[in-house]
Amino acid sequence: MKTWKKCLLTLAASLAFGTVHAADVNTTGLAVTDTTVKVGILHSVTGTMSISETGSVQAEKMAIEQINAMGGVLGRKIEYIQEDGASDWPTFAEKSKKLLVNDKVAAVFGCWTSASRKAVLPIFEQYNGMLYYPTFYEGLEQSPNVIYTGQEATQQIIAGIDWVTKTKGAKSFYLLGSDYIWPRTSNKIARKHIEKLGLKVVGEEYYPLGHTQFNSVINKIKLNKPDVIYAIVVGGSNVAFYKQLKAAGIDMTKEKPLVLTISVTEDEILGIGGENMVGAYAAMKYFQSLPNENNKKFVADFKAMYGKDIVIGDVTQAAYLGPWLWKAAVEKAGSFDIDKVRAASPGIELTTAPEGYVKVHPNHHLWSKTRVGHARADGQYDVVFETKELIEPDPFPKGYQ
C-alpha cells in the first residue's frame, strides 16, 4: 500500500512539474535524476584573472538560482559543481576533465581567456561535453561543443576600429596586449584592418600575464605619438597599466592619444579605480548603464544578490546568458543529451537578455550589437555609439585569417 501511494505521489509530482523519468531525458549517463541535474562552473577565482572572472561566477550562479525558482529545467533543479581554474591553463584542462568524466555534468559554464578555452577544448570534444564560453574573443574558431556567448572579432575589433577612425579621425595606432593567444591574434586582425583602411600601426608590444611595469612602453607611446592606444591588457595587469599611464601625464580625457580598449569592463575598473580610467573608450556589446528594461531588472537583481556596490561588465552579462540558453535548448530538445541539445541550439532566442536580444547562429555564436562606451570617473561607461542592427557573427572573416 505504501509503495502504491509513493508511486502516486511521484506521478503527481511528475505531472505537476511536467517532468518525465531521467531515463527518458538522459540516455548517455549524465548526472541527471528525476529531480536534479548537475552542471559545472569553471572559472579563475584565484590568481591574476580572478579580477575578471569573479563576475562570471556570480552571474552564472544568479541565473541558476532564478531558473530553479521558476521550476528548473525539465522539472529538475540545477545543482552546480564549481571548480577553480586558478588562472592556470593546465589546471583548467584538469578540472574540465573532472567535471565531464567524474562528475558527468550536463553542461559547463566557464573559462575567460582564450588560452583556458584552447586548453579545455580538446577535452570537451573528446568526451562530448558542452561549454558555454562568455568572453569576447579573437574568433577563428567554431566547435560543435561550444556556445560562444561573447563577441568575435568582426563584432568587436573591426567594428570598434571603424568607429574610432570614422568618428575620431584616427590615423595611427599603438597596439598593446598581454602575451597570449587572444591579444596577439586580436591585434593581428586589428593590424590587418588598420592597414586595409590605409592607416598606420606605429608600435606593437606584449607583456606576460600579471606584468606590472609598463613605464618603458608608456615612454615609447609618448615618443611615437599615436592617435590611438589600442589596449588589450587583461586581468590584474590593467591596474598597474592605467595607474602608470595617468602618472606619466597622459590625460585620457584630452584624447591625445585616445585610449580604446576591448578588455576593460566595469569589473576591471573596480580594481583600476574610475579616476584612473576616466576618458578611455571601450568597444563591447554590453555596459551596465544600458537603459533598456531587461537590463534595469538584471542590474537590480544582481545588486540585490551581491550588494549595492557591485558592478557588472560585458563578460559578466554574457556569462549570465549561458544557463538561460542551455535551459532553452534542453527544453526545445526535450532532453539533456549533448547531441540533442547541440542540434536544438541554433535559432534559440533570448528576448529577456540584459543586452536586449540575442539569437544563436548555426555557427554557435550570437547575433549582437556593437557598442562603444566612454569611461566615467564613477567606474561606469556612457554609451556613445550603438550599431543600428544586430551584427551577424562571422568567426572566420575573409582576409583576416
Short mmCIF file of C-alpha atoms in Angstrom, two decimals:
data_model
loop_
_atom_site.label_atom_id
_atom_site.label_comp_id
_atom_site.label_asym_id
_atom_site.label_seq_id
_atom_site.Cartn_x
_atom_site.Cartn_y
_atom_site.Cartn_z
CA MET A 1 0.00 0.00 0.00
CA LYS A 2 2.82 2.37 0.92
CA THR A 3 4.58 1.59 -2.36
CA TRP A 4 1.36 2.29 -4.31
CA LYS A 5 0.90 5.65 -2.54
CA LYS A 6 4.54 6.53 -3.15
CA CYS A 7 4.11 5.80 -6.86
CA LEU A 8 1.02 8.00 -6.99
CA LEU A 9 2.86 10.84 -5.25
CA THR A 10 5.81 10.51 -7.66
CA LEU A 11 3.44 10.53 -10.64
CA ALA A 12 1.59 13.55 -9.28
CA ALA A 13 4.85 15.44 -8.75
CA SER A 14 5.98 14.47 -12.23
CA LEU A 15 2.77 15.78 -13.79
CA ALA A 16 2.84 18.94 -11.69
CA PHE A 17 6.32 19.86 -12.85
CA GLY A 18 5.99 18.44 -16.35
CA THR A 19 8.85 16.01 -15.75
CA VAL A 20 9.45 12.53 -17.07
CA HIS A 21 11.80 9.85 -15.76
CA ALA A 22 15.52 10.54 -16.06
CA ALA A 23 15.99 7.60 -18.40
CA ASP A 24 13.76 9.30 -20.95
CA VAL A 25 15.62 12.63 -20.98
CA ASN A 26 19.12 11.33 -20.31
CA THR A 27 20.26 8.33 -22.33
CA THR A 28 24.02 8.96 -22.07
CA GLY A 29 24.78 8.64 -18.36
CA LEU A 30 24.87 12.30 -17.38
CA ALA A 31 24.34 13.39 -13.76
CA VAL A 32 20.57 13.69 -14.11
CA THR A 33 18.00 12.26 -11.70
CA ASP A 34 14.22 12.57 -11.63
CA THR A 35 14.60 15.76 -9.54
CA THR A 36 18.06 17.24 -10.21
CA VAL A 37 20.61 17.92 -12.93
CA LYS A 38 24.26 18.75 -12.28
CA VAL A 39 26.25 21.37 -14.21
CA GLY A 40 29.78 22.73 -13.86
CA ILE A 41 31.11 26.23 -13.23
CA LEU A 42 34.77 26.59 -14.19
CA HIS A 43 36.47 29.96 -13.74
CA SER A 44 39.50 31.50 -12.05
CA VAL A 45 38.61 32.67 -8.56
CA THR A 46 42.30 32.90 -7.62
CA GLY A 47 45.30 34.31 -9.50
CA THR A 48 45.65 37.27 -11.86
CA MET A 49 42.44 36.52 -13.79
CA SER A 50 40.17 36.48 -10.73
CA ILE A 51 39.63 40.25 -11.12
CA SER A 52 37.86 39.47 -14.40
CA GLU A 53 36.28 36.06 -13.79
CA THR A 54 34.62 36.53 -10.40
CA GLY A 55 31.72 38.38 -12.04
CA SER A 56 31.12 35.46 -14.41
CA VAL A 57 30.78 33.07 -11.47
CA GLN A 58 28.32 35.42 -9.77
CA ALA A 59 26.23 35.81 -12.92
CA GLU A 60 26.05 32.08 -13.62
CA LYS A 61 25.03 31.33 -10.04
CA MET A 62 22.33 34.02 -10.17
CA ALA A 63 20.95 32.65 -13.44
CA ILE A 64 20.86 29.14 -11.95
CA GLU A 65 19.07 30.39 -8.84
CA GLN A 66 16.50 32.24 -10.94
CA ILE A 67 15.92 29.21 -13.18
CA ASN A 68 15.46 27.00 -10.12
CA ALA A 69 12.94 29.46 -8.68
CA MET A 70 10.93 29.03 -11.89
CA GLY A 71 10.89 25.24 -11.53
CA GLY A 72 14.27 24.36 -13.00
CA VAL A 73 14.92 22.64 -16.34
CA LEU A 74 12.50 19.94 -17.46
CA GLY A 75 11.21 19.99 -13.89
CA ARG A 76 14.66 19.41 -12.38
CA LYS A 77 16.53 21.74 -10.05
CA ILE A 78 20.04 22.64 -11.20
CA GLU A 79 22.90 21.76 -8.87
CA TYR A 80 26.33 23.15 -9.71
CA ILE A 81 29.83 21.88 -9.04
CA GLN A 82 32.31 24.75 -9.00
CA GLU A 83 35.99 24.35 -9.86
CA ASP A 84 38.80 26.93 -9.79
CA GLY A 85 40.93 27.23 -12.92
CA ALA A 86 43.34 29.32 -10.81
CA SER A 87 44.50 31.44 -13.78
CA ASP A 88 46.47 28.39 -14.97
CA TRP A 89 45.67 26.73 -18.30
CA PRO A 90 46.73 23.15 -17.40
CA THR A 91 44.54 23.43 -14.29
CA PHE A 92 41.57 24.40 -16.48
CA ALA A 93 42.17 21.27 -18.57
CA GLU A 94 42.43 19.05 -15.50
CA LYS A 95 39.28 20.48 -13.91
CA SER A 96 37.27 20.27 -17.13
CA LYS A 97 38.09 16.56 -17.42
CA LYS A 98 36.99 16.03 -13.81
CA LEU A 99 33.67 17.76 -14.46
CA LEU A 100 32.95 15.78 -17.62
CA VAL A 101 34.35 12.35 -16.74
CA ASN A 102 33.95 12.07 -12.98
CA ASP A 103 31.03 14.40 -12.26
CA LYS A 104 29.25 13.75 -15.58
CA VAL A 105 27.81 17.28 -15.69
CA ALA A 106 25.23 18.11 -18.35
CA ALA A 107 26.91 21.44 -19.25
CA VAL A 108 29.82 23.61 -18.15
CA PHE A 109 29.73 27.39 -17.88
CA GLY A 110 33.25 28.65 -17.85
CA CYS A 111 36.68 29.89 -18.98
CA TRP A 112 37.63 33.51 -19.67
CA THR A 113 40.92 33.69 -21.57
CA SER A 114 41.34 32.11 -24.97
CA ALA A 115 44.28 30.19 -23.52
CA SER A 116 41.99 28.50 -21.00
CA ARG A 117 39.39 27.79 -23.70
CA LYS A 118 42.01 26.30 -26.02
CA ALA A 119 43.27 24.15 -23.12
CA VAL A 120 39.85 22.64 -22.41
CA LEU A 121 38.54 22.41 -25.99
CA PRO A 122 40.12 19.03 -26.86
CA ILE A 123 38.64 17.58 -23.67
CA PHE A 124 35.13 18.82 -24.42
CA GLU A 125 35.39 17.43 -27.94
CA GLN A 126 36.86 14.09 -26.81
CA TYR A 127 34.26 13.50 -24.08
CA ASN A 128 31.40 15.28 -25.88
CA GLY A 129 30.68 17.93 -23.28
CA MET A 130 29.01 21.30 -23.85
CA LEU A 131 30.82 24.51 -22.86
CA TYR A 132 29.14 27.92 -22.65
CA TYR A 133 32.01 30.39 -23.10
CA PRO A 134 31.26 34.03 -22.16
CA THR A 135 34.23 36.11 -23.25
CA PHE A 136 34.70 38.35 -26.28
CA TYR A 137 37.49 36.69 -28.23
CA GLU A 138 39.53 36.64 -31.44
CA GLY A 139 37.27 34.32 -33.43
CA LEU A 140 38.89 31.88 -35.88
CA GLU A 141 37.20 29.01 -34.04
CA GLN A 142 33.94 27.11 -34.24
CA SER A 143 33.35 23.98 -32.20
CA PRO A 144 30.25 21.78 -32.01
CA ASN A 145 30.93 21.56 -28.27
CA VAL A 146 30.99 25.30 -27.51
CA ILE A 147 28.33 28.02 -27.47
CA TYR A 148 30.15 31.36 -27.63
CA THR A 149 28.04 33.95 -25.76
CA GLY A 150 30.59 36.78 -26.14
CA GLN A 151 31.51 38.58 -29.36
CA GLU A 152 34.02 37.54 -32.01
CA ALA A 153 36.38 39.82 -33.94
CA THR A 154 34.02 41.24 -36.58
CA GLN A 155 31.55 42.28 -33.87
CA GLN A 156 34.11 43.94 -31.61
CA ILE A 157 37.58 44.54 -33.08
CA ILE A 158 36.66 45.54 -36.62
CA ALA A 159 33.52 47.42 -35.59
CA GLY A 160 35.45 49.32 -32.87
CA ILE A 161 38.25 50.36 -35.20
CA ASP A 162 35.72 51.50 -37.80
CA TRP A 163 34.08 53.68 -35.13
CA VAL A 164 37.31 55.35 -33.95
CA THR A 165 38.50 56.08 -37.49
CA LYS A 166 35.16 57.47 -38.70
CA THR A 167 34.19 59.34 -35.54
CA LYS A 168 37.57 60.48 -34.21
CA GLY A 169 39.57 60.64 -37.43
CA ALA A 170 42.25 58.31 -36.05
CA LYS A 171 45.10 57.55 -38.43
CA SER A 172 47.81 55.91 -36.29
CA PHE A 173 47.64 53.17 -33.66
CA TYR A 174 49.87 51.68 -30.97
CA LEU A 175 48.87 48.06 -30.26
CA LEU A 176 49.40 46.80 -26.73
CA GLY A 177 48.43 43.47 -25.20
CA SER A 178 49.05 40.71 -22.72
CA ASP A 179 51.20 37.92 -24.10
CA TYR A 180 48.92 35.06 -25.04
CA ILE A 181 46.69 33.96 -27.91
CA TRP A 182 43.73 36.37 -27.59
CA PRO A 183 45.64 39.69 -27.55
CA ARG A 184 48.15 38.54 -30.17
CA THR A 185 45.54 37.19 -32.58
CA SER A 186 43.21 40.13 -31.94
CA ASN A 187 45.99 42.60 -32.70
CA LYS A 188 46.88 40.63 -35.82
CA ILE A 189 43.29 41.15 -37.00
CA ALA A 190 43.37 44.79 -35.85
CA ARG A 191 46.61 45.44 -37.75
CA LYS A 192 45.22 43.91 -40.95
CA HIS A 193 42.10 46.06 -40.69
CA ILE A 194 44.04 49.23 -39.86
CA GLU A 195 46.34 48.70 -42.84
CA LYS A 196 43.39 47.77 -45.05
CA LEU A 197 41.98 51.22 -44.22
CA GLY A 198 45.28 52.79 -45.33
CA LEU A 199 46.26 53.74 -41.76
CA LYS A 200 49.40 53.05 -39.69
CA VAL A 201 50.46 50.89 -36.77
CA VAL A 202 53.36 52.72 -35.12
CA GLY A 203 54.11 50.18 -32.38
CA GLU A 204 53.15 46.78 -31.01
CA GLU A 205 54.11 45.33 -27.60
CA TYR A 206 53.16 42.34 -25.41
CA TYR A 207 53.73 41.59 -21.73
CA PRO A 208 53.19 38.46 -19.59
CA LEU A 209 50.01 37.99 -17.60
CA GLY A 210 50.45 39.60 -14.20
CA HIS A 211 53.05 42.09 -15.52
CA THR A 212 53.11 45.36 -13.55
CA GLN A 213 55.90 47.51 -15.06
CA PHE A 214 54.63 49.49 -18.05
CA ASN A 215 56.74 52.65 -17.81
CA SER A 216 59.03 51.60 -20.67
CA VAL A 217 56.21 51.08 -23.17
CA ILE A 218 54.45 54.23 -21.99
CA ASN A 219 57.62 56.17 -22.85
CA LYS A 220 57.62 54.55 -26.31
CA ILE A 221 53.98 55.55 -26.77
CA LYS A 222 54.79 59.16 -25.85
CA LEU A 223 57.66 59.20 -28.35
CA ASN A 224 55.61 57.69 -31.21
CA LYS A 225 52.58 59.96 -30.58
CA PRO A 226 49.86 57.59 -31.90
CA ASP A 227 46.30 58.83 -32.31
CA VAL A 228 45.06 55.68 -30.53
CA ILE A 229 46.43 53.37 -27.87
CA TYR A 230 44.65 50.11 -28.72
CA ALA A 231 44.85 48.22 -25.44
CA ILE A 232 44.22 44.52 -24.85
CA VAL A 233 45.83 44.17 -21.43
CA VAL A 234 43.96 41.66 -19.26
CA GLY A 235 43.47 40.75 -15.62
CA GLY A 236 45.31 42.43 -12.76
CA SER A 237 47.90 44.00 -15.10
CA ASN A 238 45.26 46.59 -16.00
CA VAL A 239 45.53 48.13 -12.54
CA ALA A 240 49.23 48.89 -12.99
CA PHE A 241 48.95 49.96 -16.64
CA TYR A 242 46.25 52.60 -16.21
CA LYS A 243 47.67 53.98 -12.98
CA GLN A 244 51.09 54.32 -14.63
CA LEU A 245 49.55 55.84 -17.74
CA LYS A 246 47.97 58.56 -15.60
CA ALA A 247 51.16 59.05 -13.55
CA ALA A 248 53.09 59.57 -16.81
CA GLY A 249 50.91 62.57 -17.58
CA ILE A 250 48.62 61.03 -20.19
CA ASP A 251 45.20 62.59 -19.61
CA MET A 252 42.74 60.31 -21.40
CA THR A 253 40.01 62.96 -21.31
CA LYS A 254 42.07 65.01 -23.80
CA GLU A 255 42.18 62.05 -26.23
CA LYS A 256 45.77 62.77 -27.27
CA PRO A 257 46.28 59.88 -27.53
CA LEU A 258 42.82 58.37 -27.33
CA VAL A 259 42.64 55.05 -25.48
CA LEU A 260 40.41 52.35 -27.00
CA THR A 261 40.25 49.05 -25.11
CA ILE A 262 38.46 45.81 -25.80
CA SER A 263 39.42 44.24 -22.47
CA VAL A 264 38.44 46.64 -19.67
CA THR A 265 34.89 46.20 -18.44
CA GLU A 266 33.29 47.65 -15.33
CA ASP A 267 34.64 44.61 -13.43
CA GLU A 268 38.25 45.62 -14.15
CA ILE A 269 37.58 49.31 -13.46
CA LEU A 270 36.54 48.33 -9.94
CA GLY A 271 40.17 47.30 -9.39
CA ILE A 272 41.74 50.04 -11.52
CA GLY A 273 39.75 52.89 -9.97
CA GLY A 274 37.43 55.06 -12.04
CA GLU A 275 39.67 58.08 -11.54
CA ASN A 276 42.45 56.23 -13.39
CA MET A 277 40.22 55.20 -16.29
CA VAL A 278 38.10 58.29 -16.97
CA GLY A 279 38.15 59.35 -20.63
CA ALA A 280 39.02 55.95 -22.11
CA TYR A 281 36.74 54.22 -24.63
CA ALA A 282 35.74 50.55 -24.73
CA ALA A 283 34.21 48.57 -27.60
CA MET A 284 31.87 45.93 -26.16
CA LYS A 285 28.32 44.69 -26.63
CA TYR A 286 27.16 45.41 -23.08
CA PHE A 287 27.55 48.12 -20.47
CA GLN A 288 25.87 48.25 -17.07
CA SER A 289 24.41 51.66 -17.96
CA LEU A 290 22.23 50.33 -20.82
CA PRO A 291 18.76 51.83 -20.25
CA ASN A 292 16.52 49.00 -21.51
CA GLU A 293 14.01 47.35 -19.16
CA ASN A 294 15.67 43.92 -19.30
CA ASN A 295 18.92 45.43 -18.08
CA LYS A 296 17.31 47.52 -15.35
CA LYS A 297 15.84 44.35 -13.85
CA PHE A 298 19.12 42.44 -14.29
CA VAL A 299 21.16 45.15 -12.56
CA ALA A 300 18.63 45.43 -9.73
CA ASP A 301 18.60 41.64 -9.21
CA PHE A 302 22.41 41.46 -9.34
CA LYS A 303 22.81 44.21 -6.75
CA ALA A 304 20.13 42.66 -4.55
CA MET A 305 22.10 39.40 -4.54
CA TYR A 306 25.69 40.70 -4.34
CA GLY A 307 25.47 44.17 -2.82
CA LYS A 308 24.68 47.70 -3.95
CA ASP A 309 28.34 48.48 -4.76
CA ILE A 310 28.78 45.54 -7.16
CA VAL A 311 29.44 46.32 -10.84
CA ILE A 312 28.57 44.37 -13.98
CA GLY A 313 30.75 44.13 -17.06
CA ASP A 314 30.37 42.74 -20.58
CA VAL A 315 31.62 39.23 -19.82
CA THR A 316 29.54 39.03 -16.63
CA GLN A 317 26.40 39.69 -18.68
CA ALA A 318 27.46 37.18 -21.35
CA ALA A 319 28.06 34.60 -18.61
CA TYR A 320 24.52 35.21 -17.33
CA LEU A 321 23.18 34.23 -20.76
CA GLY A 322 24.79 30.78 -20.65
CA PRO A 323 22.43 28.96 -18.26
CA TRP A 324 19.38 30.54 -19.92
CA LEU A 325 20.48 29.50 -23.42
CA TRP A 326 21.21 25.99 -22.15
CA LYS A 327 17.80 25.79 -20.45
CA ALA A 328 16.06 26.89 -23.67
CA ALA A 329 17.97 24.33 -25.77
CA VAL A 330 17.31 21.48 -23.32
CA GLU A 331 13.60 22.25 -23.25
CA LYS A 332 13.45 22.59 -27.02
CA ALA A 333 15.21 19.21 -27.33
CA GLY A 334 13.18 17.61 -24.54
CA SER A 335 16.44 16.03 -23.40
CA PHE A 336 19.71 16.70 -21.58
CA ASP A 337 21.68 14.58 -24.08
CA ILE A 338 24.52 16.67 -25.52
CA ASP A 339 23.88 15.76 -29.16
CA LYS A 340 20.21 16.69 -28.87
CA VAL A 341 20.97 19.95 -27.04
CA ARG A 342 23.53 20.84 -29.71
CA ALA A 343 21.04 20.20 -32.50
CA ALA A 344 18.40 22.32 -30.74
CA SER A 345 20.70 25.32 -30.06
CA PRO A 346 20.73 27.18 -33.43
CA GLY A 347 17.82 29.60 -33.59
CA ILE A 348 17.38 29.83 -29.81
CA GLU A 349 16.35 33.40 -28.93
CA LEU A 350 16.51 35.30 -25.64
CA THR A 351 14.22 38.30 -25.66
CA THR A 352 14.99 38.84 -21.96
CA ALA A 353 18.76 39.28 -22.39
CA PRO A 354 20.11 42.31 -20.46
CA GLU A 355 21.86 43.49 -23.63
CA GLY A 356 18.45 43.50 -25.33
CA TYR A 357 18.04 40.48 -27.59
CA VAL A 358 20.28 37.65 -28.74
CA LYS A 359 19.90 34.70 -31.07
CA VAL A 360 22.11 31.64 -31.51
CA HIS A 361 23.58 31.39 -35.02
CA PRO A 362 24.22 27.97 -36.63
CA ASN A 363 27.95 28.71 -36.08
CA HIS A 364 27.26 28.71 -32.29
CA HIS A 365 27.96 32.43 -31.84
CA LEU A 366 25.35 35.07 -31.04
CA TRP A 367 23.85 37.80 -33.15
CA SER A 368 24.53 41.02 -31.18
CA LYS A 369 25.06 44.76 -31.41
CA THR A 370 28.38 46.57 -31.02
CA ARG A 371 28.52 49.48 -28.61
CA VAL A 372 31.21 51.96 -27.58
CA GLY A 373 31.35 53.25 -24.03
CA HIS A 374 33.15 56.32 -22.64
CA ALA A 375 34.58 55.74 -19.15
CA ARG A 376 33.37 57.96 -16.31
CA ALA A 377 35.08 58.74 -13.01
CA ASP A 378 32.48 56.68 -11.13
CA GLY A 379 33.59 53.49 -12.91
CA GLN A 380 30.67 53.32 -15.34
CA TYR A 381 30.54 53.92 -19.09
CA ASP A 382 28.35 56.31 -21.06
CA VAL A 383 27.24 54.57 -24.24
CA VAL A 384 28.24 56.91 -27.09
CA PHE A 385 27.69 54.56 -30.03
CA GLU A 386 25.49 51.59 -30.90
CA THR A 387 25.08 49.78 -34.20
CA LYS A 388 21.57 50.12 -35.60
CA GLU A 389 21.25 46.42 -36.34
CA LEU A 390 22.42 43.17 -34.82
CA ILE A 391 25.73 42.07 -36.36
CA GLU A 392 25.77 38.54 -37.74
CA PRO A 393 28.66 36.58 -36.20
CA ASP A 394 31.42 35.63 -38.61
CA PRO A 395 34.23 33.83 -36.77
CA PHE A 396 36.21 33.27 -39.99
CA PRO A 397 36.18 36.66 -41.79
CA LYS A 398 37.78 36.58 -45.22
CA GLY A 399 41.14 38.32 -45.39
CA TYR A 400 41.75 38.28 -41.64
CA GLN A 401 42.83 34.68 -41.05
#
